[in-house]
Structures are given as structure tokens and as C-alpha cells.
């Protein structure tokens, strides 16, 4: 058996930065509509913020704690941090070069003007001055830095001004520094009044700079420079030591905005002495400094995308059809009784899931509703259905994950509102995040009870369901019903895990079962029996799974991995992984579904699930994977979803052995295959039989809906 060492694995953090570079490439891709490029530009920045808040912050803590261990690729924490710093500097330089030389000129060419105060006409200057006086100046607080006023505690990701000034004190002119923090209630990009193009904008930082004299009356201002600080935002809770997890999370949230600094961003005009002063005050080094030649906090550029303007600069609108199988049935329960229903979001409307919950809430025959909630976005329909079910006298149990990162505060708020409505809210199992997505509805039918189950790879969140690709299954299969009952008993009680009939559950067995499936393909390949593995997920990190895949490749198993983000496996290494390909798709929608396919000697097994192949998913989270047994559903997933995804030659990129990615090459004459566009077309065809195809510009086909069958009123069978 081959011994696998550090050279056979890729670094987690550097792999993530490669993923974010693929996001940036979409912003740089001139074949994308302009405002879609701006969207990717802001996503790149938002991703990078979270990376520093969590991953880089964790590395810094390891360095300070002198943790002596190496990553899977053989690096120490210090070596990883320095590699991150070098790579991120290059990425940020690319980002802002793209902004200055490409995106900004294109935006201005298309009617988006970014103006300095000095460039404003008389009426615009009058308006912006009044705006500053009435809405901005009253909420600003200049903070002096001197022996009596230490450097202020800055809020996480806040935009600030460092001001260098002279002031007369006790008859003498003294040089001082001050900080002005821009409150979050203020927009970072102000749109000047006017209808239609050109849209004129002023950056808030420039507006405050222009009016600084009104904040420092009698002082002489020598310089003013914007800077931004990112703080450690992870939560640190020892669940074994707290009596009330809800209160502990709530208390820890207050500390999130006041953690240690991990990154400093300054505008390029900021002089070296001011940069050094900021680094000193924040206890940072030059490796933590990012000099920005462009707008600080580009996330706020999403203002440009808001509204219904400029359709020609966006992707064609797509409203997901309501699944015909449910639309044409008496109600959702009768539709599920006919056969399992596969939902492919965002290509199928998430309204089907919302209707499932709402009908469960109002149906007098429904006795109980149980649901896991990780991120809902506080959607009033989901929460409203659960509250209504409780008010209607049904037993409603919701398992809430309080530690869903960056959604903790929202989850606390709506968990309390559910409790007030009579919902029994449970906060899961100590030591494990509840990441599984499952709903169980118990319904009286005649003299028996029937259990309806919804399983999903994504969250119960109608907002993200419009932009994340996920798969859901509605079923009343008795085995799934029994498994769902046992799973909720595990989550809400103190019973021991018992092996399920169909569900595979982490952290109890998923890791061993996945390795068992891979080893079975390995044995089959060695015996000359058909073997194949296709796996789609967000991240692949777990060492023993990667080693099992290497061994399968060495045995001759063809392995196709579709990994959107982090991947520590090195493909296409001779004698190690030559039979493995890894591709990533970054496109209009965020690839989020998890699919595991094993050939199993011409008797394929297919699983869907909530888990990536990462240590945290296998060992520190409650996750499920479930088999797809229905032949029609299985065939659709394999022959449509997976085959189309693997054929993508427009937005797919292949992972190289050195950890970089390259776009899939298209041979001359090959048709363009863009998987997400094909899924849109398939969904429209599948759910709207009365459509007509006609050719438009180029070789593309546009699906024109002639008639959409109306949704029937829900009736009781």
C-alpha cells in the first residue's frame, strides 16, 4: 500500500483562496453582464472578509498559542499564514486593478458615475451638503488620540477616518491624531437625486472628508485617510461548561465585534508613518496590511445592483416554475402519496416546500410537525407556518442550531418568537452542530397514521433557495418515516443512536460508510467488475477519505469529483491519482448540493445529503445522507444532473496537480455546454408543457412560455 505524505495533499486555506479567485474571475469575465460582474466583485470581498474573521483569526491564535503541529500538506501555522498573506496580496492587487482598469470604466460608460465633491454641479452640491448636515454630521463622533484618550475600540469591518491635525492647546500648537468612525447606519455609497441615467454616486468617505472641518472646529487638518479593520469574529463557547446554551451564545455575540484585529486595510494615499501607527495600535505586522487603490469595503457596491434598472446589464430573469407534480394534484399530500417528488432548487420553486409546511399547519388531520432549522433568514412564511401549526393545536418541535455562523443573533431572535407561539424549541446535542435538513409531518389518514418526510441538501431558507443549487425529496416511504422519527428522538431526547433503515447519520457512521463504499469500488476494479465514483460537494478535506480515493484510483476506478470550493486532494498525479478529475463550477447560482454515486457492479447506489467530506461534517456535526431508490428519480439525477454538470465547458474549471485551476478546454466545433443554463431550460420544459422553442441570436435557444397551466385550488381528497 502506498504511503501518502504531505506532497500528496493541498493546503486547505490556499485551496479556499483558489476558490475565491474563481469568484473574482467571474467578475473579470467580460462575457458576463456588467452588473453580474459587480455582484461577483462584491462576493469576492465578502468571502475574503469572512475568511479573515474566521480562518486567519484561528491561525493567528494557533501561532500565539505556539501550537506545534502541521497541516495535511506539512505546513506549520506560521508557514500557512505567510503563504496566505502572499497569495491574498496578489489577489487583492488583481481585484483592484480590475476595478480601476475595467469595471469602473465600463460602469461609467453605462451611466454609473462616481463623483468627487468638487465635480458636483451647483444643485447636486447643495443637496449633498444638506444631506451631510441633516443625516451624517449628527451621528459622527470624532475621537482624539492622546495621553488622555487611548486608541479607540473599533468595530469589526467598520470604515474609519484617521485624521492628522494641529490644534492650539494652552497657547501652543500641538500635533494630534484623531479617528472618525463611519456608523453602519450610513450608506457607503450615496445616490444623488434624479430619474434615469446617468446614476450619480458619491462615496460616503469622500463626503465626510470634504466636511471634516465642521467636526474639528479651529483645528488645521494636515491629512485624512480611510482605513478599515477586520476583527476575530469566531465564537468561543465550552458547551460542557454552560448551563444555558442560548444565553451563552447571546453573551458571546456581544464580544464578536470587539475581538483582536486580524487585518488592516488602508487607502493608498495613507503615508507610511500613519500605517505604522495603525499597525502598532492594532498589534499587527506588515503582513497584515493591505494597501487599497480603490473603494474600501467593495461589498457596499451591491447598492449598484439594487432596484429594477438596467435589465440589459443583468442575467435574463428566471422565475422558477412551480413543480407540476404538486401543482396538478389535489394537495401536496396526495401528490407525495403517488410517488416520491424530487425538487431541484433553484430550478424548481421553493414555494413547494413552503406549501408543504403551510398545508401541514392548516390541515386538521396533521397531528405533529418536526423540523430542523439551521439558516432560515427569518422568512415569515416558514416561521409563520410553524407558529400557525402550534396555534392550531399541533405538536410542533423545532431543532434550532444557535451556532450557525453569522446567523446566531437572528436564530436567537426567531427561536424566542417560536417559543412564544407555543413551539417546542430544542437547541440540539451538546458538542455537535445540527447541520442536517429534515422535516417530519405526522398525519392521520383513516384508521392509520402516515409520516411525510422532506429531506434536503440545503436550508429551509426561501431567499437562498433562489440562488443556491440544492436537492430536496418529498416522500411518505415508511422506512424514511421511521428513520426520521428516530432521528428527532435522538436530537430532542437522550436516547442512544441506533442504525437507521435508510439514513446514514454523522457523526455515528457516515465516515465509515463512505470509506466502505469507496473500498467496495476499489475491490470491484481489481476484480475487473465495473466501478465508478462520482461525488459532488462543497469541500473535500478529510484525509482518510482522500487516501481511500487515491487507492481506488490506483486500482483503476474512474473518479469524477465536482467540488465547488476547498479540495485537498491532488488529482492527475501519475501512479497516485491519474484516474481522478476534480472540477469546480462557479456560475450564476451557488453550487451547494451534495451527491454521492457509486457504480456498485452495475447496481448503482446514489445518495444525497447535507454533508461535505470534511472532518467537521463527519465528526462534529449531525448530518444525514439518504439513498435514492426510486428508479425514475435516480435516473434523472444521474443522466441529467450529473451528466450535464460533468459536460459543462463554459463555467467549469479543472483542478491541476499544483493546486491551480484551468478552464475546461473546448475543442473546435464542440457546442457550448453551460450546465446551469441547461437546468433552467430543463425545468421550464418539465414543468410547462405548453412552450415553444425559437432561435434567437447565435446558436442559443430561448424558451418562450406560451401558456402556464394555472395552479389548482387545494382540495381535500
Short mmCIF file of N, CA and C in Angstrom, two decimals, residues 223-363:
data_model
loop_
_atom_site.label_atom_id
_atom_site.label_comp_id
_atom_site.label_asym_id
_atom_site.label_seq_id
_atom_site.Cartn_x
_atom_site.Cartn_y
_atom_site.Cartn_z
N UNK A 223 -3.99 65.95 7.07
CA UNK A 223 -4.26 64.78 6.23
C UNK A 223 -5.43 63.98 6.76
N UNK A 224 -6.05 63.21 5.87
CA UNK A 224 -7.22 62.41 6.25
C UNK A 224 -7.25 61.19 5.34
N UNK A 225 -7.31 60.00 5.97
CA UNK A 225 -7.18 58.78 5.21
C UNK A 225 -8.14 57.71 5.75
N UNK A 226 -8.79 57.04 4.85
CA UNK A 226 -9.71 55.98 5.22
C UNK A 226 -8.95 54.70 5.58
N UNK A 227 -9.45 53.99 6.57
CA UNK A 227 -8.90 52.67 6.88
C UNK A 227 -10.02 51.78 7.41
N UNK A 228 -9.79 50.50 7.38
CA UNK A 228 -10.80 49.51 7.78
C UNK A 228 -10.09 48.37 8.51
N UNK A 229 -10.72 47.89 9.58
CA UNK A 229 -10.12 46.85 10.42
C UNK A 229 -11.04 45.64 10.46
N UNK A 230 -10.46 44.46 10.29
CA UNK A 230 -11.20 43.21 10.43
C UNK A 230 -10.78 42.55 11.74
N UNK A 231 -11.78 42.11 12.53
CA UNK A 231 -11.53 41.52 13.83
C UNK A 231 -11.86 40.03 13.84
N UNK A 232 -11.29 39.33 14.78
CA UNK A 232 -11.62 37.93 15.03
C UNK A 232 -13.11 37.84 15.40
N UNK A 233 -13.88 37.06 14.64
CA UNK A 233 -15.32 37.01 14.86
C UNK A 233 -15.83 35.63 15.23
N UNK A 234 -14.95 34.69 15.54
CA UNK A 234 -15.43 33.36 15.89
C UNK A 234 -15.98 33.38 17.32
N UNK A 235 -16.89 32.45 17.58
CA UNK A 235 -17.47 32.32 18.92
C UNK A 235 -16.72 31.24 19.69
N UNK A 236 -16.51 31.47 20.97
CA UNK A 236 -15.79 30.51 21.80
C UNK A 236 -16.67 30.12 22.98
N UNK A 237 -17.28 28.95 22.86
CA UNK A 237 -18.23 28.51 23.88
C UNK A 237 -17.91 27.07 24.25
N UNK A 238 -17.68 26.83 25.52
CA UNK A 238 -17.50 25.47 26.02
C UNK A 238 -18.87 24.97 26.46
N UNK A 239 -19.51 24.20 25.57
CA UNK A 239 -20.89 23.78 25.84
C UNK A 239 -20.99 22.90 27.07
N UNK A 240 -19.91 22.21 27.40
CA UNK A 240 -19.95 21.34 28.58
C UNK A 240 -20.01 22.16 29.87
N UNK A 241 -19.56 23.43 29.78
CA UNK A 241 -19.44 24.25 30.99
C UNK A 241 -20.55 25.28 31.13
N UNK A 242 -21.52 25.29 30.19
CA UNK A 242 -22.57 26.28 30.30
C UNK A 242 -23.90 25.59 30.57
N UNK A 243 -24.68 26.21 31.42
CA UNK A 243 -25.97 25.63 31.76
C UNK A 243 -27.03 26.02 30.75
N UNK A 244 -26.86 27.19 30.11
CA UNK A 244 -27.86 27.69 29.18
C UNK A 244 -27.17 28.08 27.89
N UNK A 245 -27.27 27.22 26.88
CA UNK A 245 -26.58 27.47 25.62
C UNK A 245 -27.08 28.74 24.95
N UNK A 246 -28.39 28.97 24.99
CA UNK A 246 -28.96 30.17 24.39
C UNK A 246 -28.33 31.42 24.98
N UNK A 247 -28.24 31.48 26.31
CA UNK A 247 -27.67 32.66 26.96
C UNK A 247 -26.18 32.78 26.67
N UNK A 248 -25.49 31.66 26.60
CA UNK A 248 -24.05 31.69 26.35
C UNK A 248 -23.76 32.24 24.96
N UNK A 249 -24.52 31.79 23.96
CA UNK A 249 -24.32 32.29 22.60
C UNK A 249 -24.64 33.77 22.55
N UNK A 250 -25.72 34.17 23.19
CA UNK A 250 -26.12 35.57 23.20
C UNK A 250 -25.03 36.44 23.83
N UNK A 251 -24.47 36.00 24.94
CA UNK A 251 -23.41 36.77 25.59
C UNK A 251 -22.17 36.86 24.72
N UNK A 252 -21.83 35.76 24.06
CA UNK A 252 -20.62 35.74 23.25
C UNK A 252 -20.75 36.64 22.02
N UNK A 253 -21.97 36.81 21.52
CA UNK A 253 -22.18 37.67 20.37
C UNK A 253 -21.77 39.11 20.67
N UNK A 254 -21.93 39.53 21.91
CA UNK A 254 -21.53 40.89 22.27
C UNK A 254 -20.03 41.09 22.11
N UNK A 255 -19.26 40.01 22.19
CA UNK A 255 -17.80 40.12 22.08
C UNK A 255 -17.32 40.03 20.64
N UNK A 256 -18.21 39.60 19.73
CA UNK A 256 -17.78 39.35 18.35
C UNK A 256 -17.20 40.61 17.72
N UNK A 257 -17.83 41.76 17.93
CA UNK A 257 -17.39 42.99 17.28
C UNK A 257 -16.20 43.61 17.99
N UNK A 258 -15.67 42.95 19.02
CA UNK A 258 -14.57 43.53 19.79
C UNK A 258 -13.41 42.55 19.94
N UNK A 259 -13.28 41.63 18.99
CA UNK A 259 -12.19 40.68 19.04
C UNK A 259 -10.87 41.32 18.63
N UNK A 260 -9.80 40.52 18.62
CA UNK A 260 -8.49 41.02 18.21
C UNK A 260 -8.49 41.33 16.72
N UNK A 261 -7.73 42.34 16.34
CA UNK A 261 -7.60 42.70 14.93
C UNK A 261 -6.81 41.63 14.18
N UNK A 262 -7.23 41.34 12.95
CA UNK A 262 -6.52 40.35 12.13
C UNK A 262 -6.12 40.91 10.77
N UNK A 263 -6.68 42.06 10.38
CA UNK A 263 -6.32 42.65 9.08
C UNK A 263 -6.56 44.15 9.13
N UNK A 264 -5.66 44.88 8.50
CA UNK A 264 -5.80 46.33 8.35
C UNK A 264 -5.78 46.68 6.87
N UNK A 265 -6.79 47.41 6.42
CA UNK A 265 -6.84 47.91 5.05
C UNK A 265 -6.77 49.44 5.11
N UNK A 266 -5.90 50.03 4.30
CA UNK A 266 -5.78 51.49 4.25
C UNK A 266 -5.79 51.93 2.80
N UNK A 267 -6.28 53.14 2.58
CA UNK A 267 -6.24 53.65 1.20
C UNK A 267 -4.81 53.99 0.82
N UNK A 268 -4.54 53.92 -0.47
CA UNK A 268 -3.15 54.00 -0.95
C UNK A 268 -2.48 55.33 -0.61
N UNK A 269 -3.26 56.41 -0.44
CA UNK A 269 -2.67 57.71 -0.15
C UNK A 269 -2.17 57.82 1.29
N UNK A 270 -2.52 56.87 2.12
CA UNK A 270 -2.13 56.93 3.53
C UNK A 270 -0.61 56.80 3.66
N UNK A 271 0.06 57.76 4.32
CA UNK A 271 1.53 57.72 4.39
C UNK A 271 2.03 56.61 5.32
N UNK A 272 3.30 56.28 5.14
CA UNK A 272 3.90 55.16 5.85
C UNK A 272 3.82 55.35 7.37
N UNK A 273 4.06 56.56 7.87
CA UNK A 273 4.07 56.77 9.32
C UNK A 273 2.69 56.50 9.92
N UNK A 274 1.62 56.82 9.19
CA UNK A 274 0.27 56.57 9.69
C UNK A 274 -0.03 55.07 9.64
N UNK A 275 0.41 54.41 8.60
CA UNK A 275 0.22 52.95 8.51
C UNK A 275 0.90 52.26 9.69
N UNK A 276 2.14 52.68 9.96
CA UNK A 276 2.88 52.06 11.07
C UNK A 276 2.20 52.34 12.41
N UNK A 277 1.67 53.54 12.55
CA UNK A 277 0.97 53.89 13.79
C UNK A 277 -0.26 52.99 13.98
N UNK A 278 -1.01 52.78 12.92
CA UNK A 278 -2.19 51.92 13.00
C UNK A 278 -1.81 50.48 13.30
N UNK A 279 -0.78 49.99 12.63
CA UNK A 279 -0.33 48.62 12.88
C UNK A 279 0.08 48.44 14.34
N UNK A 280 0.78 49.44 14.86
CA UNK A 280 1.23 49.37 16.25
C UNK A 280 0.03 49.35 17.21
N UNK A 281 -0.93 50.23 16.98
CA UNK A 281 -2.09 50.31 17.87
C UNK A 281 -2.94 49.04 17.81
N UNK A 282 -2.97 48.39 16.66
CA UNK A 282 -3.81 47.21 16.48
C UNK A 282 -3.05 45.91 16.74
N UNK A 283 -1.77 46.04 17.09
CA UNK A 283 -0.93 44.86 17.37
C UNK A 283 -0.84 43.95 16.14
N UNK A 284 -0.62 44.57 14.99
CA UNK A 284 -0.49 43.84 13.73
C UNK A 284 0.89 44.08 13.15
N UNK A 285 1.24 43.29 12.14
CA UNK A 285 2.51 43.43 11.44
C UNK A 285 2.26 43.81 9.99
N UNK A 286 3.32 44.04 9.28
CA UNK A 286 3.21 44.43 7.87
C UNK A 286 2.55 43.35 7.03
N UNK A 287 2.62 42.09 7.47
CA UNK A 287 1.96 41.01 6.73
C UNK A 287 0.44 41.10 6.83
N UNK A 288 -0.05 41.89 7.79
CA UNK A 288 -1.49 42.05 7.97
C UNK A 288 -2.03 43.29 7.26
N UNK A 289 -1.17 44.01 6.59
CA UNK A 289 -1.54 45.29 5.98
C UNK A 289 -1.87 45.12 4.50
N UNK A 290 -2.98 45.72 4.08
CA UNK A 290 -3.40 45.69 2.68
C UNK A 290 -3.67 47.12 2.23
N UNK A 291 -2.85 47.58 1.28
CA UNK A 291 -2.96 48.94 0.77
C UNK A 291 -3.89 48.92 -0.44
N UNK A 292 -4.98 49.67 -0.35
CA UNK A 292 -6.07 49.59 -1.31
C UNK A 292 -6.10 50.81 -2.22
N UNK A 293 -6.02 50.56 -3.52
CA UNK A 293 -6.14 51.64 -4.50
C UNK A 293 -7.52 51.53 -5.15
N UNK A 294 -8.52 51.95 -4.39
CA UNK A 294 -9.90 51.82 -4.83
C UNK A 294 -10.81 51.92 -3.62
N UNK A 295 -12.08 51.61 -3.79
CA UNK A 295 -13.01 51.74 -2.65
C UNK A 295 -12.74 50.70 -1.57
N UNK A 296 -12.62 51.16 -0.32
CA UNK A 296 -12.55 50.21 0.79
C UNK A 296 -13.94 49.62 1.00
N UNK A 297 -13.98 48.35 1.35
CA UNK A 297 -15.25 47.63 1.55
C UNK A 297 -16.09 47.63 0.27
N UNK A 298 -15.63 46.94 -0.77
CA UNK A 298 -16.40 46.86 -2.01
C UNK A 298 -17.73 46.15 -1.87
N UNK A 299 -17.94 45.47 -0.73
CA UNK A 299 -19.23 44.80 -0.51
C UNK A 299 -20.37 45.80 -0.67
N UNK A 300 -20.13 47.05 -0.26
CA UNK A 300 -21.19 48.05 -0.32
C UNK A 300 -21.51 48.48 -1.75
N UNK A 301 -20.73 48.04 -2.73
CA UNK A 301 -21.05 48.34 -4.13
C UNK A 301 -22.30 47.60 -4.61
N UNK A 302 -22.79 46.68 -3.77
CA UNK A 302 -24.03 45.98 -4.14
C UNK A 302 -25.19 46.96 -4.28
N UNK A 303 -25.01 48.20 -3.77
CA UNK A 303 -26.02 49.24 -3.98
C UNK A 303 -26.29 49.43 -5.46
N UNK A 304 -25.27 49.25 -6.28
CA UNK A 304 -25.43 49.44 -7.72
C UNK A 304 -26.39 48.43 -8.33
N UNK A 305 -26.50 47.27 -7.69
CA UNK A 305 -27.30 46.18 -8.24
C UNK A 305 -28.76 46.30 -7.81
N UNK A 306 -29.02 47.02 -6.72
CA UNK A 306 -30.36 47.09 -6.18
C UNK A 306 -31.29 47.86 -7.10
N UNK A 307 -32.55 47.45 -7.10
CA UNK A 307 -33.54 48.11 -7.94
C UNK A 307 -33.80 47.34 -9.22
N UNK A 308 -34.70 47.85 -10.03
CA UNK A 308 -35.11 47.13 -11.25
C UNK A 308 -34.56 47.77 -12.52
N UNK A 309 -33.51 48.57 -12.37
CA UNK A 309 -32.94 49.27 -13.52
C UNK A 309 -32.00 48.35 -14.31
N UNK A 310 -31.67 48.77 -15.49
CA UNK A 310 -30.61 48.17 -16.33
C UNK A 310 -30.76 46.67 -16.55
N UNK A 311 -31.91 46.19 -17.01
CA UNK A 311 -32.04 44.74 -17.26
C UNK A 311 -31.05 44.24 -18.30
N UNK A 312 -30.62 45.12 -19.19
CA UNK A 312 -29.66 44.71 -20.23
C UNK A 312 -28.28 44.42 -19.66
N UNK A 313 -28.02 44.83 -18.41
CA UNK A 313 -26.72 44.61 -17.76
C UNK A 313 -26.77 43.46 -16.76
N UNK A 314 -27.84 42.66 -16.83
CA UNK A 314 -28.02 41.56 -15.88
C UNK A 314 -28.28 40.26 -16.63
N UNK A 315 -28.21 39.15 -15.87
CA UNK A 315 -28.64 37.87 -16.43
C UNK A 315 -30.13 37.95 -16.75
N UNK A 316 -30.57 37.20 -17.77
CA UNK A 316 -32.01 37.17 -18.05
C UNK A 316 -32.76 36.71 -16.81
N UNK A 317 -33.90 37.33 -16.51
CA UNK A 317 -34.64 36.95 -15.31
C UNK A 317 -35.13 35.51 -15.40
N UNK A 318 -35.14 34.84 -14.26
CA UNK A 318 -35.64 33.47 -14.20
C UNK A 318 -36.49 33.32 -12.95
N UNK A 319 -37.75 32.98 -13.15
CA UNK A 319 -38.65 32.67 -12.05
C UNK A 319 -38.90 31.17 -12.08
N UNK A 320 -38.47 30.49 -11.04
CA UNK A 320 -38.55 29.03 -11.02
C UNK A 320 -40.01 28.57 -11.13
N UNK A 321 -40.30 27.64 -12.02
CA UNK A 321 -41.67 27.12 -12.12
C UNK A 321 -42.06 26.33 -10.88
N UNK A 322 -43.34 26.35 -10.59
CA UNK A 322 -43.87 25.53 -9.50
C UNK A 322 -43.93 24.09 -10.00
N UNK A 323 -43.43 23.12 -9.24
CA UNK A 323 -43.38 21.73 -9.73
C UNK A 323 -44.76 21.22 -10.15
N UNK A 324 -44.84 20.75 -11.39
CA UNK A 324 -46.12 20.32 -11.95
C UNK A 324 -46.74 19.18 -11.15
N UNK A 325 -45.90 18.30 -10.59
CA UNK A 325 -46.43 17.14 -9.85
C UNK A 325 -47.26 17.55 -8.65
N UNK A 326 -46.91 18.68 -8.05
CA UNK A 326 -47.67 19.18 -6.90
C UNK A 326 -48.77 20.12 -7.36
N UNK A 327 -48.44 20.95 -8.34
CA UNK A 327 -49.41 21.93 -8.83
C UNK A 327 -50.69 21.27 -9.32
N UNK A 328 -50.56 20.13 -9.99
CA UNK A 328 -51.71 19.48 -10.60
C UNK A 328 -52.40 18.47 -9.69
N UNK A 329 -51.95 18.38 -8.44
CA UNK A 329 -52.57 17.44 -7.50
C UNK A 329 -53.59 18.17 -6.64
N UNK A 330 -54.40 17.40 -5.92
CA UNK A 330 -55.38 18.00 -5.02
C UNK A 330 -54.67 18.79 -3.92
N UNK A 331 -53.66 18.19 -3.35
CA UNK A 331 -52.85 18.87 -2.35
C UNK A 331 -51.49 18.20 -2.33
N UNK A 332 -50.59 18.72 -1.55
CA UNK A 332 -49.23 18.20 -1.55
C UNK A 332 -49.19 16.77 -1.04
N UNK A 333 -50.07 16.41 -0.10
CA UNK A 333 -50.04 15.06 0.47
C UNK A 333 -50.45 14.01 -0.56
N UNK A 334 -51.49 14.32 -1.34
CA UNK A 334 -51.92 13.36 -2.36
C UNK A 334 -50.85 13.21 -3.43
N UNK A 335 -50.12 14.30 -3.73
CA UNK A 335 -49.04 14.21 -4.72
C UNK A 335 -47.92 13.31 -4.22
N UNK A 336 -47.57 13.44 -2.95
CA UNK A 336 -46.49 12.62 -2.39
C UNK A 336 -46.90 11.16 -2.32
N UNK A 337 -48.18 10.90 -2.06
CA UNK A 337 -48.62 9.50 -1.97
C UNK A 337 -48.48 8.77 -3.30
N UNK A 338 -48.54 9.51 -4.40
CA UNK A 338 -48.40 8.87 -5.71
C UNK A 338 -46.98 8.35 -5.92
N UNK A 339 -46.02 9.17 -5.60
CA UNK A 339 -44.60 8.77 -5.74
C UNK A 339 -43.73 9.84 -5.10
N UNK A 340 -42.49 9.48 -4.84
CA UNK A 340 -41.53 10.45 -4.31
C UNK A 340 -41.40 11.62 -5.29
N UNK A 341 -41.21 12.81 -4.73
CA UNK A 341 -41.09 14.02 -5.57
C UNK A 341 -39.72 14.62 -5.36
N UNK A 342 -38.98 14.74 -6.44
CA UNK A 342 -37.65 15.34 -6.40
C UNK A 342 -37.78 16.83 -6.70
N UNK A 343 -37.14 17.65 -5.90
CA UNK A 343 -37.11 19.09 -6.11
C UNK A 343 -35.68 19.53 -6.34
N UNK A 344 -35.45 20.22 -7.42
CA UNK A 344 -34.10 20.69 -7.76
C UNK A 344 -34.14 22.22 -7.74
N UNK A 345 -33.66 22.79 -6.65
CA UNK A 345 -33.67 24.25 -6.50
C UNK A 345 -32.35 24.82 -7.02
N UNK A 346 -32.36 26.03 -7.56
CA UNK A 346 -33.47 26.97 -7.67
C UNK A 346 -34.29 26.78 -8.94
N UNK A 347 -34.10 25.67 -9.64
CA UNK A 347 -34.80 25.44 -10.90
C UNK A 347 -36.25 25.04 -10.68
N UNK A 348 -36.56 24.48 -9.51
CA UNK A 348 -37.93 24.25 -9.07
C UNK A 348 -38.21 25.22 -7.93
N UNK A 349 -39.39 25.80 -7.93
CA UNK A 349 -39.73 26.81 -6.93
C UNK A 349 -39.73 26.22 -5.52
N UNK A 350 -39.12 26.96 -4.59
CA UNK A 350 -39.11 26.55 -3.19
C UNK A 350 -40.49 26.73 -2.56
N UNK A 351 -41.40 27.38 -3.28
CA UNK A 351 -42.76 27.51 -2.78
C UNK A 351 -43.39 26.15 -2.50
N UNK A 352 -42.94 25.12 -3.20
CA UNK A 352 -43.47 23.77 -2.95
C UNK A 352 -43.19 23.33 -1.52
N UNK A 353 -42.00 23.66 -1.01
CA UNK A 353 -41.64 23.30 0.36
C UNK A 353 -42.43 24.16 1.35
N UNK A 354 -42.55 25.45 1.05
CA UNK A 354 -43.33 26.34 1.91
C UNK A 354 -44.78 25.87 1.97
N UNK A 355 -45.33 25.49 0.82
CA UNK A 355 -46.71 24.99 0.79
C UNK A 355 -46.86 23.72 1.62
N UNK A 356 -45.84 22.86 1.56
CA UNK A 356 -45.85 21.63 2.37
C UNK A 356 -46.00 21.98 3.85
N UNK A 357 -45.27 22.99 4.30
CA UNK A 357 -45.35 23.41 5.70
C UNK A 357 -46.67 24.11 6.00
N UNK A 358 -47.10 24.97 5.10
CA UNK A 358 -48.34 25.71 5.34
C UNK A 358 -49.55 24.78 5.33
N UNK A 359 -49.58 23.82 4.40
CA UNK A 359 -50.69 22.86 4.39
C UNK A 359 -50.65 21.98 5.63
N UNK A 360 -49.45 21.65 6.08
CA UNK A 360 -49.33 20.86 7.31
C UNK A 360 -49.87 21.64 8.51
N UNK A 361 -49.66 22.96 8.48
CA UNK A 361 -50.13 23.80 9.59
C UNK A 361 -51.64 23.90 9.62
N UNK A 362 -52.27 23.92 8.45
CA UNK A 362 -53.72 24.16 8.40
C UNK A 362 -54.54 22.88 8.30
N UNK A 363 -53.94 21.78 7.88
CA UNK A 363 -54.68 20.53 7.69
C UNK A 363 -55.10 19.96 9.05
#
